[in-house]
CSV table of C-alpha atoms in Angstrom, one decimal:
chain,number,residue,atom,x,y,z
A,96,UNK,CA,25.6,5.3,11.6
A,97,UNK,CA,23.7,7.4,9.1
A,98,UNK,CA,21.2,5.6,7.1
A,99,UNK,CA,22.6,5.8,3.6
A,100,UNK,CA,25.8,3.9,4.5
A,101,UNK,CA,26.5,0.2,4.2
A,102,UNK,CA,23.0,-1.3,4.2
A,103,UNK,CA,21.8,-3.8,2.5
A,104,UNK,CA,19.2,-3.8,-0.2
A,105,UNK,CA,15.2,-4.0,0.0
A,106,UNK,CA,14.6,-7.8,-0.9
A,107,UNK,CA,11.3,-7.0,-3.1
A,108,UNK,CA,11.9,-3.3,-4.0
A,109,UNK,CA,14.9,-0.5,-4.1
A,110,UNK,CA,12.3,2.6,-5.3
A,111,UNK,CA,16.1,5.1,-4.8
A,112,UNK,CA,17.3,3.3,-8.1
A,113,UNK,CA,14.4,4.8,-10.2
A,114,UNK,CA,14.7,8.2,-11.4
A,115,UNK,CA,13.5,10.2,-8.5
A,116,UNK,CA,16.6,11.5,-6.9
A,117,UNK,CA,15.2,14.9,-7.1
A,118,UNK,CA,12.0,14.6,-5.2
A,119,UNK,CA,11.2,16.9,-2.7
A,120,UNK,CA,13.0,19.7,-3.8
A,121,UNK,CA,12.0,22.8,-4.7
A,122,UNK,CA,13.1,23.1,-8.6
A,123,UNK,CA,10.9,19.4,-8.4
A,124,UNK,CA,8.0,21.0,-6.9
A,125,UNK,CA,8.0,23.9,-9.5
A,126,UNK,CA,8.4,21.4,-12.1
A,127,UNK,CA,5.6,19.4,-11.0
A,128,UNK,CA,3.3,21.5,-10.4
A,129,UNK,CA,3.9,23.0,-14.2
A,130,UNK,CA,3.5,19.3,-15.4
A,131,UNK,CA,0.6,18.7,-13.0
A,132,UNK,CA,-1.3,21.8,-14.8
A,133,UNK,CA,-1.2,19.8,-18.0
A,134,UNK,CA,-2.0,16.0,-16.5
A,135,UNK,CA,-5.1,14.7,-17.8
A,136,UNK,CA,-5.3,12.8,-15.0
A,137,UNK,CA,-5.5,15.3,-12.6
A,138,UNK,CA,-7.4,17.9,-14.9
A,139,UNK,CA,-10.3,16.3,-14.8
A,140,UNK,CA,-12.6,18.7,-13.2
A,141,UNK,CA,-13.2,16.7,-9.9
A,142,UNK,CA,-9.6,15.5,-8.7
A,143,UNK,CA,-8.7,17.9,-5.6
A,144,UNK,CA,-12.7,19.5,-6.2
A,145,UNK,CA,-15.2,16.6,-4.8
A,146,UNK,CA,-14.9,14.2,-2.3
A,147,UNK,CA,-14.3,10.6,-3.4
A,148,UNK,CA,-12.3,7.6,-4.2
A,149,UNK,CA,-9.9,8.2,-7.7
A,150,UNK,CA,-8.0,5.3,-8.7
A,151,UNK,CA,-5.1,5.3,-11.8
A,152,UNK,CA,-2.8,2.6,-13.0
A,153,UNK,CA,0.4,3.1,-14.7
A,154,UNK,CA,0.6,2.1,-18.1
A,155,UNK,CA,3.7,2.8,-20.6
A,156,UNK,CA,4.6,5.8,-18.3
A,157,UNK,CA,0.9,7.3,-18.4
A,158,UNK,CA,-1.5,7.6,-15.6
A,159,UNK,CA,-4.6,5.5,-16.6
A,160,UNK,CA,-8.3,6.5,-14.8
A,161,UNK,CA,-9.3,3.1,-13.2
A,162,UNK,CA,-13.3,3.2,-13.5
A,163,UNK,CA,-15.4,2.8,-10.2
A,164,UNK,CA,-16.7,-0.6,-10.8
A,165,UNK,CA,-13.1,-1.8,-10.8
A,166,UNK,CA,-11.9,-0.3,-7.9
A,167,UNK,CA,-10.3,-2.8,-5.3
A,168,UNK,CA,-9.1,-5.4,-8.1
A,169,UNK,CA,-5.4,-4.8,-8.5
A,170,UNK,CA,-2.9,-7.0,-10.4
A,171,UNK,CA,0.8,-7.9,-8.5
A,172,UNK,CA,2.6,-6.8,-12.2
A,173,UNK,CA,1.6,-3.4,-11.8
A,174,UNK,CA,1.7,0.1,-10.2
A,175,UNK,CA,-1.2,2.2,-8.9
A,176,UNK,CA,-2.1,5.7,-7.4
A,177,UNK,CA,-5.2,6.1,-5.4
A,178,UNK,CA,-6.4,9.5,-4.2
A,179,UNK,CA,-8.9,9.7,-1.2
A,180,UNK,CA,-10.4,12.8,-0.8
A,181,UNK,CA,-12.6,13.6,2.2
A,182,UNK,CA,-14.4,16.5,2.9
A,183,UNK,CA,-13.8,18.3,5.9
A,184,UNK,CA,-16.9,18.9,8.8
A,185,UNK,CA,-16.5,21.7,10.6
A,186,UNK,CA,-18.3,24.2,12.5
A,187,UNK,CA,-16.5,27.3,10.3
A,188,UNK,CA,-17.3,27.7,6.5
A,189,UNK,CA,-16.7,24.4,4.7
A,190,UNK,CA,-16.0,26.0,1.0
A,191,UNK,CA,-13.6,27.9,-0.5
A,192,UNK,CA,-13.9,31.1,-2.9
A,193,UNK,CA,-15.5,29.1,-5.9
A,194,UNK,CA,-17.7,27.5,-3.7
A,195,UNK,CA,-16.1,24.3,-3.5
A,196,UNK,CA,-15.8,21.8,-0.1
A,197,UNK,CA,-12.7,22.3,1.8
A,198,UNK,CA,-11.1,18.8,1.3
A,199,UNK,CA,-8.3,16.3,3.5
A,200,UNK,CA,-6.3,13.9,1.1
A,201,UNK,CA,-4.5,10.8,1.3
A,202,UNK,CA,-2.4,9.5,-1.7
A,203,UNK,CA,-1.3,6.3,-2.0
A,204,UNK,CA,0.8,4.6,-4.1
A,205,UNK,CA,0.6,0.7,-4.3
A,206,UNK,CA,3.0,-1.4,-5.9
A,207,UNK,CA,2.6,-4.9,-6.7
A,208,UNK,CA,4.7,-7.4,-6.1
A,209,UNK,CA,6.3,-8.2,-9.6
A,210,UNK,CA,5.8,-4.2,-10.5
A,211,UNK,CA,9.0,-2.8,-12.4
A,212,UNK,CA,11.3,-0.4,-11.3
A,213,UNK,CA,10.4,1.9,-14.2
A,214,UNK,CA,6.7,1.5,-13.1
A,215,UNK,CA,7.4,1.8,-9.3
A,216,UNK,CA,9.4,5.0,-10.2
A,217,UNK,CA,6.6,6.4,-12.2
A,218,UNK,CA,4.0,6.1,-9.4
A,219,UNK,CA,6.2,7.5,-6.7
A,220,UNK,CA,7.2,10.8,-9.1
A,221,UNK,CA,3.4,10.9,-9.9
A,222,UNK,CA,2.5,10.4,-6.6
A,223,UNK,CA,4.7,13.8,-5.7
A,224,UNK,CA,3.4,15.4,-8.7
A,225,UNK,CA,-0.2,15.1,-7.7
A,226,UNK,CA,0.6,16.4,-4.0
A,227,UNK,CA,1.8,19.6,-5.9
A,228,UNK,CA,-1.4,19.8,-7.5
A,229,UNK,CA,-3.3,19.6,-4.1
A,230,UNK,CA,-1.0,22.4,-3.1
A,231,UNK,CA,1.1,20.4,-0.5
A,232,UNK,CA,-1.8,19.0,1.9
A,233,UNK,CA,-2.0,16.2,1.0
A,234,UNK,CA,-0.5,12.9,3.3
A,235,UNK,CA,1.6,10.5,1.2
A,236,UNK,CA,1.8,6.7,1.6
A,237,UNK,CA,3.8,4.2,0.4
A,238,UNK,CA,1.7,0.5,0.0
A,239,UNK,CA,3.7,-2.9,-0.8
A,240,UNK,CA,1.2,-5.4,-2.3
A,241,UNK,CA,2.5,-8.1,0.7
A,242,UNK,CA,1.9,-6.1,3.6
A,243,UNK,CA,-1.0,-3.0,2.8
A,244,UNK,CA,-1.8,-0.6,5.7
A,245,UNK,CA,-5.0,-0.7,8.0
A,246,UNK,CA,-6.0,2.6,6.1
A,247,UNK,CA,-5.3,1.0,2.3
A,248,UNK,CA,-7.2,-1.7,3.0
A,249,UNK,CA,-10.2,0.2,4.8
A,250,UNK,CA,-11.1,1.9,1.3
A,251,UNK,CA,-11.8,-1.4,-0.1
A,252,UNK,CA,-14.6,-3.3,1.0
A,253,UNK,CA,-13.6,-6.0,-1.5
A,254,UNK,CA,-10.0,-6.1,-2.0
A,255,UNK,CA,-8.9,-8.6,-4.9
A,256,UNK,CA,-5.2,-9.2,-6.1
A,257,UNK,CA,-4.9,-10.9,-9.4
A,258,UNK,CA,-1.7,-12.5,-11.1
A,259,UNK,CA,-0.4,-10.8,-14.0
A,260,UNK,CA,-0.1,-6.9,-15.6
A,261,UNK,CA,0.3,-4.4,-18.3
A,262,UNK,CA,3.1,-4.1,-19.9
A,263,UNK,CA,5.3,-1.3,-19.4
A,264,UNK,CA,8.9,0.8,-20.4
A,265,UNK,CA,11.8,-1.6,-20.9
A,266,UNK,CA,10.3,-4.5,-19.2
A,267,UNK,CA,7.1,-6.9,-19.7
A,268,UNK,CA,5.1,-8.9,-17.1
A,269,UNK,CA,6.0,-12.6,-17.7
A,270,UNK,CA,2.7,-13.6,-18.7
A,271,UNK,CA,3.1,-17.4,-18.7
A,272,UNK,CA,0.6,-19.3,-16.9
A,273,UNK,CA,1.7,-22.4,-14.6
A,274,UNK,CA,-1.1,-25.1,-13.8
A,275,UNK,CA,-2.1,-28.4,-11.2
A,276,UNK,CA,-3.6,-31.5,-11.3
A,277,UNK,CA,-6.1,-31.4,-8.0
A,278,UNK,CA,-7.6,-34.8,-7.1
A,279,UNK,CA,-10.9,-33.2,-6.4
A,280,UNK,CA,-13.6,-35.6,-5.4
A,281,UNK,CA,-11.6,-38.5,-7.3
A,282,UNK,CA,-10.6,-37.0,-10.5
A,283,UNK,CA,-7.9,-35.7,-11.7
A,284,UNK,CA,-8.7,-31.3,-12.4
A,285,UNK,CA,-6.4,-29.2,-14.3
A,286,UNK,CA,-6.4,-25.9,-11.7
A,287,UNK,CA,-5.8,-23.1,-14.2
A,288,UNK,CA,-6.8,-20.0,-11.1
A,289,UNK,CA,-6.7,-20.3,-7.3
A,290,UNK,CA,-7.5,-17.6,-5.4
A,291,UNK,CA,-7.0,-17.6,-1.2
A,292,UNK,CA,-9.8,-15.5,0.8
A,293,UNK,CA,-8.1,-14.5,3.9
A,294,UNK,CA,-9.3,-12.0,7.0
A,295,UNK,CA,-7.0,-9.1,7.6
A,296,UNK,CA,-7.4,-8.0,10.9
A,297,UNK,CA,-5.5,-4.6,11.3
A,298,UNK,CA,-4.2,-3.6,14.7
A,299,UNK,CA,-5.6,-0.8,17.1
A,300,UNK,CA,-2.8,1.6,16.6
A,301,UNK,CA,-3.2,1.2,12.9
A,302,UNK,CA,-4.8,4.3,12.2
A,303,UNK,CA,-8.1,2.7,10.9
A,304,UNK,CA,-11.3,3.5,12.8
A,305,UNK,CA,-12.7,0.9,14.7
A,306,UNK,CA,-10.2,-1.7,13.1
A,307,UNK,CA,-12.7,-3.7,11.0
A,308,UNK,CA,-11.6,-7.0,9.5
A,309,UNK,CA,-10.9,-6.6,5.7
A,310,UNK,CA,-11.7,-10.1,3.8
A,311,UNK,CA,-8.9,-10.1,0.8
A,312,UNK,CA,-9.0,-12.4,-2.3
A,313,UNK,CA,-5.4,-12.7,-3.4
A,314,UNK,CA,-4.9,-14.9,-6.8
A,315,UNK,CA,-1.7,-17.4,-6.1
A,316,UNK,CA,0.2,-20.0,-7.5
A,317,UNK,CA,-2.4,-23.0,-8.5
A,318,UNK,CA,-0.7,-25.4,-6.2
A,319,UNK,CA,-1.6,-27.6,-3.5
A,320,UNK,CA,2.0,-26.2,-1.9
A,321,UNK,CA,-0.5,-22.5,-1.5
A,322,UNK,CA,-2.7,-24.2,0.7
A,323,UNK,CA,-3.2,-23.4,4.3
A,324,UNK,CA,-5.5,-24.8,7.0
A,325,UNK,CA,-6.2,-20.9,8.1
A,326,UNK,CA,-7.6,-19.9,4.6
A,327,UNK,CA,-10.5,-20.6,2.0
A,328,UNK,CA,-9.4,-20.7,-1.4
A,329,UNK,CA,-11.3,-20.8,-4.7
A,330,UNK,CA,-10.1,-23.0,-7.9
A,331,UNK,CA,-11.0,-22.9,-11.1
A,332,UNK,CA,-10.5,-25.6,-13.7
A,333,UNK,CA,-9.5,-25.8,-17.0
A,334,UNK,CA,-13.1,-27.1,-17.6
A,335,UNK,CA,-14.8,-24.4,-16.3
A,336,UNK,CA,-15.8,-25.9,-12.9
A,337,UNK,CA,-15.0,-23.9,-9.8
A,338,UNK,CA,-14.7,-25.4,-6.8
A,339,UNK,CA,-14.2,-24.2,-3.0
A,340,UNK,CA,-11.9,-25.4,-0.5
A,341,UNK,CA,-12.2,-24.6,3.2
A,342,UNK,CA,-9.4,-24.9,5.7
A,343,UNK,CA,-10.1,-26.5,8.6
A,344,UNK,CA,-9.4,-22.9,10.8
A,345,UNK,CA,-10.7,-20.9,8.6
A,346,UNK,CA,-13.9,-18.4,9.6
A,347,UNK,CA,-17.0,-17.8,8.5
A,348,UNK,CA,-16.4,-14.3,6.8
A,349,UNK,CA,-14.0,-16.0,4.8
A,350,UNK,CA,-15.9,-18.9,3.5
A,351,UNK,CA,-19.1,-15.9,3.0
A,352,UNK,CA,-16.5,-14.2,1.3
A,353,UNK,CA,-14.9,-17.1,-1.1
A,354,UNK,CA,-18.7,-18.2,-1.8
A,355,UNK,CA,-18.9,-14.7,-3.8
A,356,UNK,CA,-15.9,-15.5,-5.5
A,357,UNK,CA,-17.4,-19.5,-6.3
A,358,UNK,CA,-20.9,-18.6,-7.6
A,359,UNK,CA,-20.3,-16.6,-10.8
A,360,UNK,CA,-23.0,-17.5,-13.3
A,361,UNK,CA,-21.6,-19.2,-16.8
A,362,UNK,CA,-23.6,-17.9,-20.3
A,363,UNK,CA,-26.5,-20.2,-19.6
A,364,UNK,CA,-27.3,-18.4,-15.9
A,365,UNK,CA,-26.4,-21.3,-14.4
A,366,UNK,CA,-24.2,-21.4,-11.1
A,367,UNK,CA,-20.7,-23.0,-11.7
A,368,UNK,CA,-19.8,-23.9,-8.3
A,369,UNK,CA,-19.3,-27.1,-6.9
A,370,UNK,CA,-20.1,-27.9,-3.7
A,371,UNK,CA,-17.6,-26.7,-0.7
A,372,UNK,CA,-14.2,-29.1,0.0
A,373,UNK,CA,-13.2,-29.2,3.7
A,374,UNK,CA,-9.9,-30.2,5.2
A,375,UNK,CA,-9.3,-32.6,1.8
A,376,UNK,CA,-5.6,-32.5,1.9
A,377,UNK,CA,-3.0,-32.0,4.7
A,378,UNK,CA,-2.4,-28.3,4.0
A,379,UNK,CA,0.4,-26.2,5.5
A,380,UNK,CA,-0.1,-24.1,8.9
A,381,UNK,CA,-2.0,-20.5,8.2
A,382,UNK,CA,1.3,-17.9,8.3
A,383,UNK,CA,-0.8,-14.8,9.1
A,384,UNK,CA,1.3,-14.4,12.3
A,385,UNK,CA,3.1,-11.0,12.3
A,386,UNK,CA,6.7,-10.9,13.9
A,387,UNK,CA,6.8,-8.7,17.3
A,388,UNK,CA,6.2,-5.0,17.4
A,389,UNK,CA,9.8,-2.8,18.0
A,390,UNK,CA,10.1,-0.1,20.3
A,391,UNK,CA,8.9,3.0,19.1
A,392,UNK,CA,11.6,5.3,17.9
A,393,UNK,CA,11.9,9.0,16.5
A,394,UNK,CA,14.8,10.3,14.3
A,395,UNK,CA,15.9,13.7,13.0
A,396,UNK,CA,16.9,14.1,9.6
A,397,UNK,CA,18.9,17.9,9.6
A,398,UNK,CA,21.3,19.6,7.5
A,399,UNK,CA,21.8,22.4,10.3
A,400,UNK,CA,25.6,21.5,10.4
A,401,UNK,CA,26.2,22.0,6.9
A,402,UNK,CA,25.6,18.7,6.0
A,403,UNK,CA,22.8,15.8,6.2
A,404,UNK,CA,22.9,14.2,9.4
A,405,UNK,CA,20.2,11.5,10.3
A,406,UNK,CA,19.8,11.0,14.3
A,407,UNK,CA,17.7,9.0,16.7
A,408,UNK,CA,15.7,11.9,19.1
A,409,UNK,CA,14.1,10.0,21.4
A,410,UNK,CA,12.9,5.8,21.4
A,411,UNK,CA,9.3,4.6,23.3
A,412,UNK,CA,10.5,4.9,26.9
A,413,UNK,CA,11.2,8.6,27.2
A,414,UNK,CA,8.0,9.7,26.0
A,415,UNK,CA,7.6,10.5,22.4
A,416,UNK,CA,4.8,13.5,21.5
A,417,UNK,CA,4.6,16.3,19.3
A,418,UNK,CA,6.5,19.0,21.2
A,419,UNK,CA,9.6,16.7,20.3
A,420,UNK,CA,9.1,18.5,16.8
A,421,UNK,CA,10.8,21.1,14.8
A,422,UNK,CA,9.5,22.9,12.2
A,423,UNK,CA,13.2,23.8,10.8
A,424,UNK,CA,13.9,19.7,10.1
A,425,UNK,CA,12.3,16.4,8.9
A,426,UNK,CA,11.5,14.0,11.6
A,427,UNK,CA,11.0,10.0,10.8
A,428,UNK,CA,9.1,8.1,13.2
A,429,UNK,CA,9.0,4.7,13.6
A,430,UNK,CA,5.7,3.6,15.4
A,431,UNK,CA,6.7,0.2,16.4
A,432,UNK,CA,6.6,-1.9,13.2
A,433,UNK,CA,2.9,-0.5,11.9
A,434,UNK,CA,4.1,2.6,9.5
A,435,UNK,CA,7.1,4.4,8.8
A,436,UNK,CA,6.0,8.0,9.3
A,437,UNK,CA,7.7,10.6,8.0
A,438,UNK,CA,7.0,14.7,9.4
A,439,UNK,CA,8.4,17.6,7.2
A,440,UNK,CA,8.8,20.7,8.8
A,441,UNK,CA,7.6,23.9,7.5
A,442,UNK,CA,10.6,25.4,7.4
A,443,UNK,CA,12.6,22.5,6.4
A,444,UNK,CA,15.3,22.8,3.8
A,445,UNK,CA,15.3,21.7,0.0
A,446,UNK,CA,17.9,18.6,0.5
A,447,UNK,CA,16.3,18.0,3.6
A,448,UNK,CA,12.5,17.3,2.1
A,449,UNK,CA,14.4,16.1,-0.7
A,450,UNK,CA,15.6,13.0,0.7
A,451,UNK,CA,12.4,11.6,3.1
A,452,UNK,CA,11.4,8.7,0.6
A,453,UNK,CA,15.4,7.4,0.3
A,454,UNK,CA,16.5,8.2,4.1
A,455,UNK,CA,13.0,6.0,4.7
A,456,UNK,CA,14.1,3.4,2.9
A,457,UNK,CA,17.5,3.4,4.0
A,458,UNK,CA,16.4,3.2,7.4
A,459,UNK,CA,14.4,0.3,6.9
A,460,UNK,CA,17.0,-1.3,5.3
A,461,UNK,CA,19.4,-0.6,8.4
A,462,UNK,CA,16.8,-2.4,10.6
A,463,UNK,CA,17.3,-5.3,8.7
A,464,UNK,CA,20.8,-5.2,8.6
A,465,UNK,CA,20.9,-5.2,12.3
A,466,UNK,CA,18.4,-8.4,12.8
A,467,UNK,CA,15.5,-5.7,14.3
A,468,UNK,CA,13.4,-6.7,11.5
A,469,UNK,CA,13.2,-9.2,9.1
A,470,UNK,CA,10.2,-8.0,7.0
A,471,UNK,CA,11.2,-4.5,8.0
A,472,UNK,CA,11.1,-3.4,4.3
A,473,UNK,CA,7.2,-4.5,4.0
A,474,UNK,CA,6.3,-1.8,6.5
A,475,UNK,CA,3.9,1.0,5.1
A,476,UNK,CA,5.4,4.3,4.6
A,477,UNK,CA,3.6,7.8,5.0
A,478,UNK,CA,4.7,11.1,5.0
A,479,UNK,CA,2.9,14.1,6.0
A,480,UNK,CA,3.4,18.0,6.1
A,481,UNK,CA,3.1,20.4,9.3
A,482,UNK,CA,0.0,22.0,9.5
A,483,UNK,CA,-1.7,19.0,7.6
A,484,UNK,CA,-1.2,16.2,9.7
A,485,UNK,CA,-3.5,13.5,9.5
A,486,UNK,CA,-5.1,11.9,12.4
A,487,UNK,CA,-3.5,8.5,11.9
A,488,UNK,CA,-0.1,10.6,12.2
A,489,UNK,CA,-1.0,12.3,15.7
A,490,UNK,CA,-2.9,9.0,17.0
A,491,UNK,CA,0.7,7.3,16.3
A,492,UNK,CA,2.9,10.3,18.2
A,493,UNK,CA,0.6,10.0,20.8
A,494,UNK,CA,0.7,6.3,21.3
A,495,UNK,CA,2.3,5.0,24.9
């Protein structure tokens, strides 16, 4: 069954209802690319010229320079694009004709989990628009706020995801506040903020070197109900106290990491942090657990016949690898549950490159549908061009 028929709908996000039918094609990269010429945000003088980390938030529409000292702190009401630029070491010249480093890029843009539609939309055109500016080289992702990729999550040291957002086009962030009554050490606290500190340890097929633990701080609901016995979560009162509570399975990069988060200093230069809770209430089992990996599987998305046709090629035990690819199509590979990766051919058509983010999507969707996947639609997607594949791509095609 083709992708785009009968399936059901994303349960946190349905990017194809935004205005960005048109991506991918080539009156859309002629128009981006005129637009991209006038973007502040990309005019800069160092986007697609220096190496580096460039983060921007949507705001009414607008992309809005995030400044260094903020970068990692996201808010689940909003929308983001980040641009990683890396030079490229070589033993042939490493600068172009004005002298500049020949650079690899990733763009990713990261969606929170209460974004809107009209700010989802905006990133994912934006995101498109500033590929056009890099000339086509560089390799897209798509990152959900509940499930970020091994390679989102390595750029951040310090990865922190508030409650809350800026307001933007037709709809605002619900900006009310819910609080608790903790019995902490026998009195009654009103819990205005919790945060959970959590390790992230990304798998080996990932894509991220080495697979380093990332230690997140995710603000959630101040309730004892956001507890787990696998976590360490911060609280802060309504008094101004902050106080630390340490699950009973938690590990000691998470309790290293929440006692950052439990000793800012008040006006007087005094610490506000209690001292550390352990185990104090029967807390709910950790739910870190991912579901099982799928079987690898590689599709073909073609318009050779006349019109689109979405196929499976070949799935894990025949032997997927890169002379299964055709420049003249767009291939999506599914790597076992990691990433969605999507391949455009060179020589791929206009509707064809026009449709990789929806027939993505779709196909996500259909995996659901069928019971393969129940948090199928939390799965990372990433598309790359031929010629400019990144090595996470060609580590993932050559995976047994």
């Amino acid at each position: 069954m083709a992708p785009h028929n009968g399936l059901v709908h994303l349960k946190e996000y349905d990017i194809k209802d935004s205005n960005v039918e048109l991506i991918g094609s080539d009156l859309d990269h002629k128009v981006k690319h005129a637009s991209a010429e006038t973007e502040p945000a990309w005019n800069d003088g160092r986007v697609g010229i220096v190496p580096g980390l460039f983060v921007w938030r949507i705001e009414d529409f607008a992309v809005v320079p995030i400044p260094p000292a903020s970068h990692g702190i996201f808010y689940d009401g909003d929308s983001y694009i980040i641009l990683h630029s890396q030079e490229i070491h070589s033993r042939s010249s490493t600068q172009d004709p004005n002298n500049h480093p020949k650079l690899t890029h990733d763009i990713y843009f990261f969606l929170g989990a209460r974004t809107s539609q009209d700010e989802a939309g905006t990133a994912a055109y934006k995101t498109v628009e500033l590929d056009s500016f890099l000339r086509g080289a560089a390799t897209q992702h798509r990152e959900l706020q509940a499930r970020p990729s091994a390679a989102f999550l390595a750029l951040f040291p310090h990865l922190t995801l508030r409650r809350g957002g800026v307001a933007s086009g037709f709809r605002h962030v619900d900006s009310t506040r819910t609080t608790t009554h903790f019995p902490l050490e026998g009195k009654e606290e009103e819990v205005v903020t919790l945060l959970r500190v959590f390790r992230h340890q990304p798998s080996s097929s990932s894509g991220n070197a080495g697979g380093a633990a990332v230690v997140v701080v995710h603000e959630v609901e101040p309730s004892w109900r956001s507890l787990d016995e696998g976590d360490v979560f911060v609280a802060e009162t309504a008094a101004g106290k902050v106080w630390v509570w340490q699950g009973g399975a938690s590990s000691p990069m998470e309790r290293a990491r929440a006692a950052q988060e439990g000793d800012p200093v008040d006006g007087a230069g005094r610490l506000r942090a209690e001292r550390p809770i352990t185990g104090a209430v029967a807390a709910r089992p950790s739910t870190q657990g991912r579901e099982e990996r799928r079987r690898r599987r590689l599709f073909r998305l073609s318009d050779e016949y006349g019109e689109l046709r979405f196929g499976l090629v070949k799935h894990g035990a025949d032997g997927i690898s890169r002379a299964d690819l055709d420049g003249s199509d767009v291939f999506v590979l599914d790597d076992g549950g990691e990433t969605i990766w999507v391949w455009e051919g060179q020589r791929a058509s206009s509707a064809e490159k026009a449709m990789w983010l929806k027939v993505a999507q779709a196909y996500v969707r259909h995996l659901q549908r069928e019971g393969d996947a129940d948090e199928a639609h939390l799965t990372p997607i990433a598309k790359v061009r031929e010629g400019y594949e990144s090595p996470a791509f060609l580590q993932a095609m050559e995976a047994a």
